[in-house]
mmCIF file of C-alpha atoms in Angstrom:
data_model
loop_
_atom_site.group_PDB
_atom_site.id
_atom_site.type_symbol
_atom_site.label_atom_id
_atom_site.label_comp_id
_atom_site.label_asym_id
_atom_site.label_seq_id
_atom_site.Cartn_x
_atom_site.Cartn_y
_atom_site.Cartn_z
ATOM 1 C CA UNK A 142 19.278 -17.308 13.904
ATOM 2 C CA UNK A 143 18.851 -14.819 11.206
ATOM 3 C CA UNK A 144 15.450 -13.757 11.032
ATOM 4 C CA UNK A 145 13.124 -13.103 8.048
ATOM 5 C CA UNK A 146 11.158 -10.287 7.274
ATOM 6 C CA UNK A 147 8.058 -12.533 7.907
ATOM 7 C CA UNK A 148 8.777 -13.479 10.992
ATOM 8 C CA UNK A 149 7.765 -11.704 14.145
ATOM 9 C CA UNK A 150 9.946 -8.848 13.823
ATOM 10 C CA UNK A 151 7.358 -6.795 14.013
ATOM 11 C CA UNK A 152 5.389 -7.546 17.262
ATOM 12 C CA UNK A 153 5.295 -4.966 20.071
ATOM 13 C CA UNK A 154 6.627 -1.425 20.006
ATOM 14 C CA UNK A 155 9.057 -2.587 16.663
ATOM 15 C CA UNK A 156 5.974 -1.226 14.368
ATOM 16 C CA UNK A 157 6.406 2.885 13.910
ATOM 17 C CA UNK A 158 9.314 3.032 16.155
ATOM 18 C CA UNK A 159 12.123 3.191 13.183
ATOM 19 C CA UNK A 160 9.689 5.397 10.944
ATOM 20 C CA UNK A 161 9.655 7.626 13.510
ATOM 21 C CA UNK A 162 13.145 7.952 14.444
ATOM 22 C CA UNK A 163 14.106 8.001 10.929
ATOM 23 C CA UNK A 164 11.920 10.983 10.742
ATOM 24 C CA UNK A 165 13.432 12.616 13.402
ATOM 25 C CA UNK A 166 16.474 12.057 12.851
ATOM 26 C CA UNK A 167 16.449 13.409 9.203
ATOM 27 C CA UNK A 168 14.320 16.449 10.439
ATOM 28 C CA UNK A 169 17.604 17.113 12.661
ATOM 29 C CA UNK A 170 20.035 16.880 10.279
ATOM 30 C CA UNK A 171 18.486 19.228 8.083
ATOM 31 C CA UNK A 172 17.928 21.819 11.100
ATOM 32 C CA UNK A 173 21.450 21.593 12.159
ATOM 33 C CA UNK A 174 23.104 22.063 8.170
ATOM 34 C CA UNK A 175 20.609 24.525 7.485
ATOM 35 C CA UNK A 176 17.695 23.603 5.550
ATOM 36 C CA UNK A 177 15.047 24.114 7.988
ATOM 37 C CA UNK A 178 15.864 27.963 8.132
ATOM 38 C CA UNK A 179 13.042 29.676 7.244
ATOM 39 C CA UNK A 180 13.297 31.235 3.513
ATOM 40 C CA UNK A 181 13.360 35.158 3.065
ATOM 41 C CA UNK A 182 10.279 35.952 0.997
ATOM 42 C CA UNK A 183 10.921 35.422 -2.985
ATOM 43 C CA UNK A 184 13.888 32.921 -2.139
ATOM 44 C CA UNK A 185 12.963 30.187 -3.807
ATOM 45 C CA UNK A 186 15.856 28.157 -3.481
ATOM 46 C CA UNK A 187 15.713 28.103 0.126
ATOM 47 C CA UNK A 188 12.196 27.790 -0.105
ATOM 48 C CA UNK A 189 12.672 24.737 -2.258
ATOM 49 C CA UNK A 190 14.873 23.639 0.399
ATOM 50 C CA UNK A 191 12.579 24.201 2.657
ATOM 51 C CA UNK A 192 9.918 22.261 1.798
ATOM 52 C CA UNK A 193 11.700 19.498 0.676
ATOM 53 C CA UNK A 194 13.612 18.868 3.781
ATOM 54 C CA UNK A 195 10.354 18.594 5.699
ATOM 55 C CA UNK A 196 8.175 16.996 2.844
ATOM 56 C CA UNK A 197 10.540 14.237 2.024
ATOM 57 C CA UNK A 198 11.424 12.951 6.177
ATOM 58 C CA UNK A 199 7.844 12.908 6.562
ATOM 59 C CA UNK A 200 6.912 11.012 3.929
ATOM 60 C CA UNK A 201 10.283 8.726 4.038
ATOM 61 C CA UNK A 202 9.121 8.213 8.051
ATOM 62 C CA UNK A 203 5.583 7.419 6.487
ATOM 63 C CA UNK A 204 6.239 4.751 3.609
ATOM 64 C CA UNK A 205 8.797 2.964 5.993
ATOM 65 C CA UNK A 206 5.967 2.670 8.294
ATOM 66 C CA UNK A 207 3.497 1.474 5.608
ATOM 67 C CA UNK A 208 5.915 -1.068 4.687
ATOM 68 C CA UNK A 209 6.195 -2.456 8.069
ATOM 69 C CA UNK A 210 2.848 -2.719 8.205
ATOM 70 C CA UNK A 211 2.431 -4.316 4.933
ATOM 71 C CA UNK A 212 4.945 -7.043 5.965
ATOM 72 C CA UNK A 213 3.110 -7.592 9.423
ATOM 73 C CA UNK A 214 -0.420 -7.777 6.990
ATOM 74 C CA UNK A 215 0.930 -10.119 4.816
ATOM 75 C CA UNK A 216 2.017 -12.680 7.211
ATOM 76 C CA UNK A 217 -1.380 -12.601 9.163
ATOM 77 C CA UNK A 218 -3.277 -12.826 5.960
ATOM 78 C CA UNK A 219 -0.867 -15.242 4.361
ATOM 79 C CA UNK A 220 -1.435 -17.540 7.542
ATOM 80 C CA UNK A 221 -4.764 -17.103 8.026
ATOM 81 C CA UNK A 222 -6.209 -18.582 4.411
ATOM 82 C CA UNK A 223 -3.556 -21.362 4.975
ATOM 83 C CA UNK A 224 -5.512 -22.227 7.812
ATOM 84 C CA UNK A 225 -9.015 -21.887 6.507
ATOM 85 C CA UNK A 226 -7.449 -24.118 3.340
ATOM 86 C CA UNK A 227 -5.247 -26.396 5.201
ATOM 87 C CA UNK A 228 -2.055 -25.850 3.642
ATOM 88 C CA UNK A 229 -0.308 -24.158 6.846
ATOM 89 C CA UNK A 230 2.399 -26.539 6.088
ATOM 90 C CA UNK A 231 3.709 -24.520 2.947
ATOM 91 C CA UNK A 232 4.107 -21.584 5.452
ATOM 92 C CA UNK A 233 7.798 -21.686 5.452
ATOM 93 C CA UNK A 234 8.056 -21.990 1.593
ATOM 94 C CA UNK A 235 5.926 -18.556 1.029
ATOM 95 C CA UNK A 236 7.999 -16.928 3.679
ATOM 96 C CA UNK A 237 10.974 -18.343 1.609
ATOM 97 C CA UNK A 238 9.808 -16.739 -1.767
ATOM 98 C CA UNK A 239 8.270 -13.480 -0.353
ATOM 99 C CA UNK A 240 11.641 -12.657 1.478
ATOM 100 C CA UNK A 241 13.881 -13.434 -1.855
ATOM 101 C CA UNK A 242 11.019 -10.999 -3.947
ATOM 102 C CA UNK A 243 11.638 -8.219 -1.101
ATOM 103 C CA UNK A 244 15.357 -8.276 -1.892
ATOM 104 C CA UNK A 245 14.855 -8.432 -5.932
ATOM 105 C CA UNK A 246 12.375 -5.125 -5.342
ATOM 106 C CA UNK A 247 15.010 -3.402 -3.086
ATOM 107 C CA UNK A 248 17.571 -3.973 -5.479
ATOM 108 C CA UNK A 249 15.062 -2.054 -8.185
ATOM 109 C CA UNK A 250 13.777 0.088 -6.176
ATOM 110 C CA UNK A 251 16.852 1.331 -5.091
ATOM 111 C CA UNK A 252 18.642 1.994 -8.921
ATOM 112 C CA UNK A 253 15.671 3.466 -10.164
ATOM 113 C CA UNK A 254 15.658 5.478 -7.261
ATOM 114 C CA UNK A 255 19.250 7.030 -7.825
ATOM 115 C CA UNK A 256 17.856 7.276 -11.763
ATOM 116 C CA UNK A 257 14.903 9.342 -10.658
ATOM 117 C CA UNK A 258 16.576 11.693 -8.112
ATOM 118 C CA UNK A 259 19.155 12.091 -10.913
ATOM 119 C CA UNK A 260 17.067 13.335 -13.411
ATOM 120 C CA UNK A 261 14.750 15.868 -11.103
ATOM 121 C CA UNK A 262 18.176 17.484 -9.945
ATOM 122 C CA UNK A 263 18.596 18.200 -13.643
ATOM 123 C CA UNK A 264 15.249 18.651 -14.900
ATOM 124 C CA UNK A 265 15.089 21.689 -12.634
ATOM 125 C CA UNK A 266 18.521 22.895 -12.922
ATOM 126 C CA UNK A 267 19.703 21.985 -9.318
ATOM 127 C CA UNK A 268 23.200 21.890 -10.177
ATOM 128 C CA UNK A 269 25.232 24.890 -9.341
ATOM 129 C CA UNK A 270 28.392 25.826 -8.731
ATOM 130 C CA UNK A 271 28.065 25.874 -5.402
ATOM 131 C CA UNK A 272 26.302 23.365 -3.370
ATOM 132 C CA UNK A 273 25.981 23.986 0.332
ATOM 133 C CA UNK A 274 26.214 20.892 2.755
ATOM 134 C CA UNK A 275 22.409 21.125 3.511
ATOM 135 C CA UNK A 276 21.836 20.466 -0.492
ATOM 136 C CA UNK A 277 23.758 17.565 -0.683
ATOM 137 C CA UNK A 278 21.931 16.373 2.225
ATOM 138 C CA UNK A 279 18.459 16.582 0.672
ATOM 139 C CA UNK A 280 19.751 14.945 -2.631
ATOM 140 C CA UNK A 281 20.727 12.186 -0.490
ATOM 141 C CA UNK A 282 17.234 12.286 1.489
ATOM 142 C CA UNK A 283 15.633 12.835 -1.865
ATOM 143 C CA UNK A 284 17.393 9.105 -2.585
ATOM 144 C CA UNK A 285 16.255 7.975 0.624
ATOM 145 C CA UNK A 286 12.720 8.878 0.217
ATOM 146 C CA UNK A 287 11.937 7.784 -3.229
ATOM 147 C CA UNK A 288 13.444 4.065 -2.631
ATOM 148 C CA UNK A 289 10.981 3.774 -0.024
ATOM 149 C CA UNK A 290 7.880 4.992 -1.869
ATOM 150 C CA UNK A 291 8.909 2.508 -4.741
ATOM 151 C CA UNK A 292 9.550 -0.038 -2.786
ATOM 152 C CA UNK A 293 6.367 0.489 -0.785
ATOM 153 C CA UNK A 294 4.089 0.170 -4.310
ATOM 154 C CA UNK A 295 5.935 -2.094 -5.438
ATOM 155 C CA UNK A 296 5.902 -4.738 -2.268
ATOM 156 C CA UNK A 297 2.211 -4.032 -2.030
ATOM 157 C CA UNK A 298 0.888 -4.988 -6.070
ATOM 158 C CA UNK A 299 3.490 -7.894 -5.760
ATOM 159 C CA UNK A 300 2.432 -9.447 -2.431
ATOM 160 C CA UNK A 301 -1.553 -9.229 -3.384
ATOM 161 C CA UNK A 302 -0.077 -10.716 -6.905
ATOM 162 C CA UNK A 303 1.373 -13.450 -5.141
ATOM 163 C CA UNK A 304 -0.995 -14.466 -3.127
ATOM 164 C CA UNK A 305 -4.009 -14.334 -5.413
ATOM 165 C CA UNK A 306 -1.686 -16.470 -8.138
ATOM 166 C CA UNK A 307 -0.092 -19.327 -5.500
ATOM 167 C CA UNK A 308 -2.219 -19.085 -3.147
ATOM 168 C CA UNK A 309 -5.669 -18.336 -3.478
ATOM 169 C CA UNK A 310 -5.277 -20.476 -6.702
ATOM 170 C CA UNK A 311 -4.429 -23.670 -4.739
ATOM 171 C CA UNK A 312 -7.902 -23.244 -2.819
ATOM 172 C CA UNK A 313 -9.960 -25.999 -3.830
ATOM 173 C CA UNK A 314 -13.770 -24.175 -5.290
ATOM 174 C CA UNK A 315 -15.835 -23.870 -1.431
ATOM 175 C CA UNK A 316 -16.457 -21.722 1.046
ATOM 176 C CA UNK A 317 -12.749 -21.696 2.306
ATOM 177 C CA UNK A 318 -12.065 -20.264 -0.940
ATOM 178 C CA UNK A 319 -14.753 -17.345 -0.697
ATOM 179 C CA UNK A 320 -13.322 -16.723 2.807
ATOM 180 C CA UNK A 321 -9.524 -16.822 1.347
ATOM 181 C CA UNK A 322 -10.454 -14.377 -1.069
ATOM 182 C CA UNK A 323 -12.197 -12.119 1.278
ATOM 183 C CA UNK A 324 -9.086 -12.395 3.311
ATOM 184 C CA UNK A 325 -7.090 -10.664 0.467
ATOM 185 C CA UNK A 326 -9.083 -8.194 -0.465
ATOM 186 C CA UNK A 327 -9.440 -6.673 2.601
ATOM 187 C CA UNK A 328 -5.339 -7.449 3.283
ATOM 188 C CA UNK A 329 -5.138 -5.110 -0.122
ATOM 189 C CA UNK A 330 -7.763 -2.821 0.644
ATOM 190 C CA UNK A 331 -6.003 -1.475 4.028
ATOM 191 C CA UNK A 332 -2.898 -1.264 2.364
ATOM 192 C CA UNK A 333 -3.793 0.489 -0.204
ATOM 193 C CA UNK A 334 -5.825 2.916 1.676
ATOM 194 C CA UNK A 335 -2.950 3.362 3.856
ATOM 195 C CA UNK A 336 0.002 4.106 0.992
ATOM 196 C CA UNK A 337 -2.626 6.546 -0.657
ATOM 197 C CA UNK A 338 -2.750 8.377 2.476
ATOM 198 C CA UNK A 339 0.720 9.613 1.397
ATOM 199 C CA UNK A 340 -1.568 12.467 -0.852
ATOM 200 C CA UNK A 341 -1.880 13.659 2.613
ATOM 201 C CA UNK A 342 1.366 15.264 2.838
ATOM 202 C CA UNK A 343 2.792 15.629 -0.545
ATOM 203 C CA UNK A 344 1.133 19.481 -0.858
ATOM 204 C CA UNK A 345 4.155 20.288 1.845
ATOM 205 C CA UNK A 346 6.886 20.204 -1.007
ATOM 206 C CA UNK A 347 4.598 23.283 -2.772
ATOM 207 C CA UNK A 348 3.748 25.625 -0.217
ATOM 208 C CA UNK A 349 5.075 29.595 -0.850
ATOM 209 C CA UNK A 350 6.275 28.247 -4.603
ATOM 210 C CA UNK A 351 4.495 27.288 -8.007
ATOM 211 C CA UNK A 352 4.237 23.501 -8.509
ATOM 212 C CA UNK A 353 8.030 21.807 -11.122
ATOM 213 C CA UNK A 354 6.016 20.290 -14.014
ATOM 214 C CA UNK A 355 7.783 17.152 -12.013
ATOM 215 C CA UNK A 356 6.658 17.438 -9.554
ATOM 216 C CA UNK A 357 2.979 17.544 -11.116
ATOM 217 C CA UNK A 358 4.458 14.176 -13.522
ATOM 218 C CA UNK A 359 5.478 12.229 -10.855
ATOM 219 C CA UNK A 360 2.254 12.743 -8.485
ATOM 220 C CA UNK A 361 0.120 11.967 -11.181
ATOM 221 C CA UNK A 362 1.931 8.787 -11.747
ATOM 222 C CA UNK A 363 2.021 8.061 -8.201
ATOM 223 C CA UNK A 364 -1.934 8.612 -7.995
ATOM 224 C CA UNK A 365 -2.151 6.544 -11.344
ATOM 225 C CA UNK A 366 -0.087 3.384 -9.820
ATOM 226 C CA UNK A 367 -1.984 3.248 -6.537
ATOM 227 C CA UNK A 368 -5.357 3.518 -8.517
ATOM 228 C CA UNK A 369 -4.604 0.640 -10.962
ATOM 229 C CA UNK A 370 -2.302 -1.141 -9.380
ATOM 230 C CA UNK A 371 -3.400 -1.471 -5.645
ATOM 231 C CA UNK A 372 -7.135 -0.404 -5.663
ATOM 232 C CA UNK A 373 -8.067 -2.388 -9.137
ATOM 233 C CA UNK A 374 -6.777 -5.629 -7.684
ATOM 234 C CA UNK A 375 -9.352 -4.995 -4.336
ATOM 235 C CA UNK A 376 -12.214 -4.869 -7.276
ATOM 236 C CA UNK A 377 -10.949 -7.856 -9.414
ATOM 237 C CA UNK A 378 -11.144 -9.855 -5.786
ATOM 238 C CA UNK A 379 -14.492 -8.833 -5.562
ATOM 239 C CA UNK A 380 -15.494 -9.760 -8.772
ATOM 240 C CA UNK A 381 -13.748 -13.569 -8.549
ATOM 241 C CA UNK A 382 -15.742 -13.522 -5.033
ATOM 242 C CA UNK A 383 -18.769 -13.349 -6.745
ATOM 243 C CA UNK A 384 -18.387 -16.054 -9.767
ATOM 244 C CA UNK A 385 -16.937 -18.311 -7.363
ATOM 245 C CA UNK A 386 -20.020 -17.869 -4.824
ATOM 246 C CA UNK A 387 -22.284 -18.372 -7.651
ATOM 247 C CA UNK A 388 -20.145 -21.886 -8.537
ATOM 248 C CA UNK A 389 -20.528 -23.134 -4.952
ATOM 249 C CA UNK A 390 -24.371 -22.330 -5.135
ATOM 250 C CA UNK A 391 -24.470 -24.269 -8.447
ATOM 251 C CA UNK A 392 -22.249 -26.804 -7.267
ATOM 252 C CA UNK A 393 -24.519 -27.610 -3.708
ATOM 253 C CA UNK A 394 -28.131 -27.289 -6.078
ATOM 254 C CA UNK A 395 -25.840 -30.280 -8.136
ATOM 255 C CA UNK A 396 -25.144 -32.294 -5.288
ATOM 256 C CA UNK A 397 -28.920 -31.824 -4.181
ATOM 257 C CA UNK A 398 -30.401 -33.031 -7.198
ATOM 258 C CA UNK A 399 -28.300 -35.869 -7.339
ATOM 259 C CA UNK A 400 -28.198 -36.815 -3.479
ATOM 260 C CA UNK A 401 -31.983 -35.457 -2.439
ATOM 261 C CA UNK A 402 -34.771 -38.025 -2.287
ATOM 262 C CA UNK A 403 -37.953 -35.559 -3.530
ATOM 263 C CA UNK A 404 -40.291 -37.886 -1.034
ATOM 264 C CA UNK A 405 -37.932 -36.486 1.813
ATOM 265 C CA UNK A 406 -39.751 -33.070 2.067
ATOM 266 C CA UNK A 407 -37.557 -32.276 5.035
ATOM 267 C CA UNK A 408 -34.050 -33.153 3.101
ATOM 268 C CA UNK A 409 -35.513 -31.025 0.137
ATOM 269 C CA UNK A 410 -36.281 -27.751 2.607
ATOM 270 C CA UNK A 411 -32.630 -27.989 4.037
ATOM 271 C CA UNK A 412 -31.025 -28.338 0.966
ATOM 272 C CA UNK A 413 -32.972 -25.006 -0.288
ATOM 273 C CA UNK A 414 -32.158 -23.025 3.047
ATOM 274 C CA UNK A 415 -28.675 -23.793 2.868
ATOM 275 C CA UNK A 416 -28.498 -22.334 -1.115
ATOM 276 C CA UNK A 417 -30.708 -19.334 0.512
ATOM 277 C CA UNK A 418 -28.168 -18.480 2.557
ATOM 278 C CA UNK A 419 -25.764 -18.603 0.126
ATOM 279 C CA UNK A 420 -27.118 -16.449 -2.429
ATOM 280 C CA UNK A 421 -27.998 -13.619 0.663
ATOM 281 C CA UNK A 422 -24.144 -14.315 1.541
ATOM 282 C CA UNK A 423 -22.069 -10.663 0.879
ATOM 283 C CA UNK A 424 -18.720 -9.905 1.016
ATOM 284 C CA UNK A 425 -18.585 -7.661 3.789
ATOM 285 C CA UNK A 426 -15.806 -5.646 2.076
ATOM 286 C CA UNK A 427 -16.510 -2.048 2.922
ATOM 287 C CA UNK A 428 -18.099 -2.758 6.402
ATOM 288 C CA UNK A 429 -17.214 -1.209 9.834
ATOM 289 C CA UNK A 430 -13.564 0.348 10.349
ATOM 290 C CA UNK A 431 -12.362 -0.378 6.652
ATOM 291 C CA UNK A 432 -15.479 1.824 5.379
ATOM 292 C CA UNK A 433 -14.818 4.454 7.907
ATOM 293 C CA UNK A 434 -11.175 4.217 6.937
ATOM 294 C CA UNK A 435 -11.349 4.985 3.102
ATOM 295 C CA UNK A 436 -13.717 7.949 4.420
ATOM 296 C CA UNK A 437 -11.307 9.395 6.543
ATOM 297 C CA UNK A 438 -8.316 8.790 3.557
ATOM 298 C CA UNK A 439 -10.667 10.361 1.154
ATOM 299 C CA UNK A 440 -11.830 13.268 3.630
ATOM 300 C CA UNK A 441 -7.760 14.337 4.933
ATOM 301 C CA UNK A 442 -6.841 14.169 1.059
ATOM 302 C CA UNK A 443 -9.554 16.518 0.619
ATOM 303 C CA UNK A 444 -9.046 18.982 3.445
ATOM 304 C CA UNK A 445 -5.625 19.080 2.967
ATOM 305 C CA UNK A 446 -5.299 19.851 -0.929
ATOM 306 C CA UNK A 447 -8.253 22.504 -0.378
ATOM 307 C CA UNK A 448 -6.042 24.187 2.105
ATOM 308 C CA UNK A 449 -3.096 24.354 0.179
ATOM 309 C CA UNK A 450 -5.044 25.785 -2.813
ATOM 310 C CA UNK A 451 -6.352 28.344 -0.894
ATOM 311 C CA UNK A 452 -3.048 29.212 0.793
ATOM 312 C CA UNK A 453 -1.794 29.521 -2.953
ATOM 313 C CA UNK A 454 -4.758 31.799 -4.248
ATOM 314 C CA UNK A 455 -3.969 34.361 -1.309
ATOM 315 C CA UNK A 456 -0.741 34.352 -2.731
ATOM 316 C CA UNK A 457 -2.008 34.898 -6.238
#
């Protein structure tokens, strides 16, 4: 039986064990052809070479892992609000729709990867005379590694899109809808802290050289994308959160006033505790491990870009 992508392909040792050989294996090829040779001082060619043979099988290793991940997350959260809304029976048919929108993406991902690793080779006038075998290597990788960081944005923005438009919109007004929502935003919360961790690394493809105006053009857009595009959604979830909990208080205070005898003082005290607890009700977005996880994002950027900024005054 051919399997999906949202099936449970990725139970047990299946999650990080392809990023990681991937990885590896392109960290090999590029040792064995000759990119991994450390650069005489002032070479920068080889150091260019250098840093993008390590920079971009990291990162390729990374975004293939996020987008396991994000597959595994979006099955677990995709279940779990059809079982707080009772609508577990449509399972199949979101599993049916997300799989065909993961092979339209790859399909885009994958020309406008070719377009983009087309245009840096000329943009910085990487086409000489003559190539060695470990340069055509890296233009392949650099192919390679900017499919997957598409691909990975993309999935991400169009699963949370998905799910807030056909799924979360099918959830009758309630507390199964406040929980449904709360589902989602922490579903896009983790993955987007996890794809911006990619900042991390990407201070590897400058070290020992000045930063290609690219370079500085395409992590910009990169930083813009995950900003608007996978954080904004998280804060758009939190702000539907909050007009529907006001519309279940209003809704319950409605059904009170109509249902509530006022001689039943007992009737009239539980209705008020129950919109009591509503209105003290929170989110619970940033709590516990997905608080301490945007810290330590935030924190790694941080230490990370200060290092390489220092490493580049000494060189000043």
């Amino acid at each position: 039986m051919k399997l999906s992508p949202y099936t449970n392909m990725h139970k047990g040792v299946s999650i990080g064990l392809f990023p990681f050989l991937t990885t590896l294996v392109l960290l090999s090829v590029h040792y064995f052809t000759g990119a991994l040779d450390w650069p005489e001082a002032g070479n920068i060619r080889a150091q260019r070479d250098f840093n993008s043979a390590i920079g971009m099988s990291i990162l390729s290793g990374y975004f293939w892992l996020c987008l396991q991940l994000n597959h595994k997350n979006v099955t677990s959260t995709l279940i779990s609000i059809l079982v707080k809304t009772n609508q577990l029976s449509h399972l199949n048919q979101h599993r049916a729709i997300l799989t065909t929108k993961l092979h339209v993406n790859s399909v885009n991902c994958l020309i406008v990867a070719l377009f983009i690793a087309m245009l840096y080779v000329f943009i910085e006038g990487l086409l000489i005379p003559k190539m060695m075998l470990h340069q055509y290597l890296i233009a392949f990788s650099a192919v390679l590694f900017w499919f997957l960081l598409l691909l990975c944005l993309v999935q991400l923005s169009s699963y949370v899109n998905y799910l807030n438009k056909f799924v979360i919109n099918q959830t009758a007004t309630g507390i199964d809808r406040l929980n449904s929502i709360t589902s989602l935003a922490r579903f896009a919360l983790f993955n987007a802290t996890l794809t911006s961790g990619a900042l991390i690394l990407f201070p590897v493809f400058w070290f020992g050289k000045s930063i290609p105006t690219f370079d500085i053009l395409m992590t910009l857009l990169f930083s813009l994308f995950v900003a608007f595009f996978l954080y904004k959604p998280v804060m758009n979830l939190r702000a539907l959160w909050l007009i529907e909990k006001r519309k279940v208080v209003r809704n319950i205070k409605d059904e009170d006033e109509g249902k509530t005898n006022k001689n039943n003082v007992e009737q009239l005290l539980e209705a008020q505790y129950e919109v009591e607890e509503l209105e003290s009700l929170s989110m619970g977005l940033l709590l516990g491990r997905d608080k301490l996880r945007l810290l330590a994002c935030i924190a790694l950027i941080t230490f990370s870009w200060l290092i390489f900024l220092g490493a580049s005054l000494k060189d000043v």
